[in-house]
Structure formats: structure tokens, C-alpha cells
PDB file of C-alpha atoms in Angstrom:
ATOM      1  CA  MET A 133       0.007  -0.007   0.017  1.00 61.00           C
ATOM      2  CA  SER A 134       1.477   3.390  -0.982  1.00 90.00           C
ATOM      3  CA  ARG A 135       0.886   6.583   0.940  1.00 96.00           C
ATOM      4  CA  VAL A 136      -1.090   9.579  -0.277  1.00 98.00           C
ATOM      5  CA  TYR A 137      -0.691  13.215   0.722  1.00 97.00           C
ATOM      6  CA  ILE A 138      -2.020  16.693   0.365  1.00 97.00           C
ATOM      7  CA  ASP A 139       0.075  19.779   0.885  1.00 96.00           C
ATOM      8  CA  CYS A 140      -1.425  23.227   1.898  1.00 93.00           C
ATOM      9  CA  ARG A 141       1.732  24.966   0.409  1.00 91.00           C
ATOM     10  CA  GLU A 142       0.326  24.224  -3.022  1.00 91.00           C
ATOM     11  CA  CYS A 143      -2.641  26.559  -2.402  1.00 84.00           C
ATOM     12  CA  PRO A 144      -2.691  30.376  -2.168  1.00 76.00           C
ATOM     13  CA  SER A 145      -3.847  31.242   1.400  1.00 77.00           C
ATOM     14  CA  ASP A 146      -4.174  34.223   3.718  1.00 77.00           C
ATOM     15  CA  VAL A 147      -2.982  31.889   6.449  1.00 82.00           C
ATOM     16  CA  ALA A 148       0.355  30.889   4.591  1.00 84.00           C
ATOM     17  CA  CYS A 149      -0.291  27.391   5.898  1.00 91.00           C
ATOM     18  CA  SER A 150       2.631  24.965   5.617  1.00 92.00           C
ATOM     19  CA  VAL A 151       0.851  21.888   6.729  1.00 95.00           C
ATOM     20  CA  ALA A 152       1.200  18.622   4.726  1.00 96.00           C
ATOM     21  CA  LEU A 153      -0.944  15.579   5.651  1.00 97.00           C
ATOM     22  CA  SER A 154      -0.386  11.940   4.658  1.00 97.00           C
ATOM     23  CA  ALA A 155      -2.195   8.719   5.126  1.00 97.00           C
ATOM     24  CA  ASP A 156      -2.232   5.112   3.876  1.00 97.00           C
ATOM     25  CA  SER A 157      -5.669   5.561   2.199  1.00 97.00           C
ATOM     26  CA  GLU A 158      -7.534   8.326   0.311  1.00 97.00           C
ATOM     27  CA  SER A 159     -10.562   7.972   2.650  1.00 98.00           C
ATOM     28  CA  GLU A 160      -8.314   8.645   5.720  1.00 98.00           C
ATOM     29  CA  LEU A 161      -6.555  11.500   4.144  1.00 98.00           C
ATOM     30  CA  LEU A 162      -9.815  12.989   2.967  1.00 98.00           C
ATOM     31  CA  GLU A 163     -11.197  12.951   6.616  1.00 98.00           C
ATOM     32  CA  ALA A 164      -8.033  14.514   8.006  1.00 98.00           C
ATOM     33  CA  ALA A 165      -7.881  17.128   5.206  1.00 97.00           C
ATOM     34  CA  VAL A 166     -11.567  18.155   5.760  1.00 98.00           C
ATOM     35  CA  GLN A 167     -10.926  18.540   9.561  1.00 98.00           C
ATOM     36  CA  HIS A 168      -7.993  20.708   8.778  1.00 96.00           C
ATOM     37  CA  ALA A 169      -9.748  22.782   6.313  1.00 95.00           C
ATOM     38  CA  ILE A 170     -12.542  23.401   8.737  1.00 96.00           C
ATOM     39  CA  ALA A 171     -10.403  24.125  11.806  1.00 96.00           C
ATOM     40  CA  VAL A 172      -7.629  26.112  10.187  1.00 94.00           C
ATOM     41  CA  HIS A 173      -9.074  27.635   6.984  1.00 93.00           C
ATOM     42  CA  GLN A 174     -12.702  28.102   8.228  1.00 93.00           C
ATOM     43  CA  HIS A 175     -14.214  26.123   5.427  1.00 95.00           C
ATOM     44  CA  THR A 176     -17.599  24.408   5.722  1.00 97.00           C
ATOM     45  CA  ASP A 177     -17.723  20.630   5.160  1.00 98.00           C
ATOM     46  CA  SER A 178     -19.549  20.127   1.842  1.00 98.00           C
ATOM     47  CA  PRO A 179     -19.392  17.723  -1.151  1.00 98.00           C
ATOM     48  CA  GLU A 180     -17.765  20.465  -3.161  1.00 97.00           C
ATOM     49  CA  LEU A 181     -15.019  20.944  -0.543  1.00 97.00           C
ATOM     50  CA  ARG A 182     -14.385  17.209  -0.466  1.00 97.00           C
ATOM     51  CA  THR A 183     -14.247  17.066  -4.278  1.00 97.00           C
ATOM     52  CA  GLN A 184     -11.773  19.944  -4.380  1.00 95.00           C
ATOM     53  CA  LEU A 185      -9.537  18.366  -1.800  1.00 97.00           C
ATOM     54  CA  GLN A 186      -9.441  15.090  -3.535  1.00 97.00           C
ATOM     55  CA  THR A 187      -8.133  16.813  -6.674  1.00 96.00           C
ATOM     56  CA  MET A 188      -5.059  17.860  -4.658  1.00 96.00           C
ATOM     57  CA  PHE A 189      -4.045  14.391  -3.586  1.00 97.00           C
ATOM     58  CA  HIS A 190      -0.838  12.983  -4.673  1.00 97.00           C
ATOM     59  CA  ALA A 191       0.809   9.538  -4.390  1.00 97.00           C
ATOM     60  CA  GLY A 192       3.717   9.192  -2.110  1.00 96.00           C
ATOM     61  CA  THR A 193       4.886  11.665   0.688  1.00 93.00           C
ATOM     62  CA  PRO A 194       5.173  15.364   0.656  1.00 91.00           C
ATOM     63  CA  PRO A 195       8.564  16.790  -0.434  1.00 89.00           C
ATOM     64  CA  LEU A 196      10.459  18.644   2.339  1.00 86.00           C
ATOM     65  CA  ASP A 197      11.468  21.550   0.170  1.00 77.00           C
ATOM     66  CA  ARG A 198       8.254  22.592  -1.713  1.00 62.00           C
ATOM     67  CA  ALA A 199       7.867  26.250  -2.218  1.00 61.00           C
ATOM     68  CA  ARG A 200       4.472  28.069  -1.472  1.00 55.00           C
ATOM     69  CA  GLY A 201       2.256  27.980  -4.523  1.00 55.00           C
ATOM     70  CA  ALA A 202       4.500  25.547  -6.445  1.00 50.00           C
TER      71      ALA A 202
END
């Protein structure tokens, strides 16, 4: 089983968030990403949010040296 991740540094944000989350499954990652989006970025849980987050998933683990917005 390979890891999947999402990296906030890929998205423009007023918060300048540098959090990257990874998990062993897309469903686990999605739940963690939704909770992060709600708690830190003040998003509301919705099907649209979940779909948008899933488009940002990558296989593997986040790189250590990713620049913001890269």
C-alpha cells in the first residue's frame, strides 16, 4: 500500500499554511484534510469541498522543500 498526501503549500492562502498531511488511504486522508480545512481555514464541510480536496491528492509523501504555491 502506498501513501497519499495533500500539501497546503500548493494553495494560495491568507494563512500561509505549511501543513502537509499523509495517510495510507484516500478515505483517511480526506477525513483529515476536511478537519484541517474546517479548523484552520474556516471552510464548511460540503461535497464540493471534499471534491476539491481530492483533486489535490498525490501519491507518495510530501517533499520537504516545496515552495509555497509551487
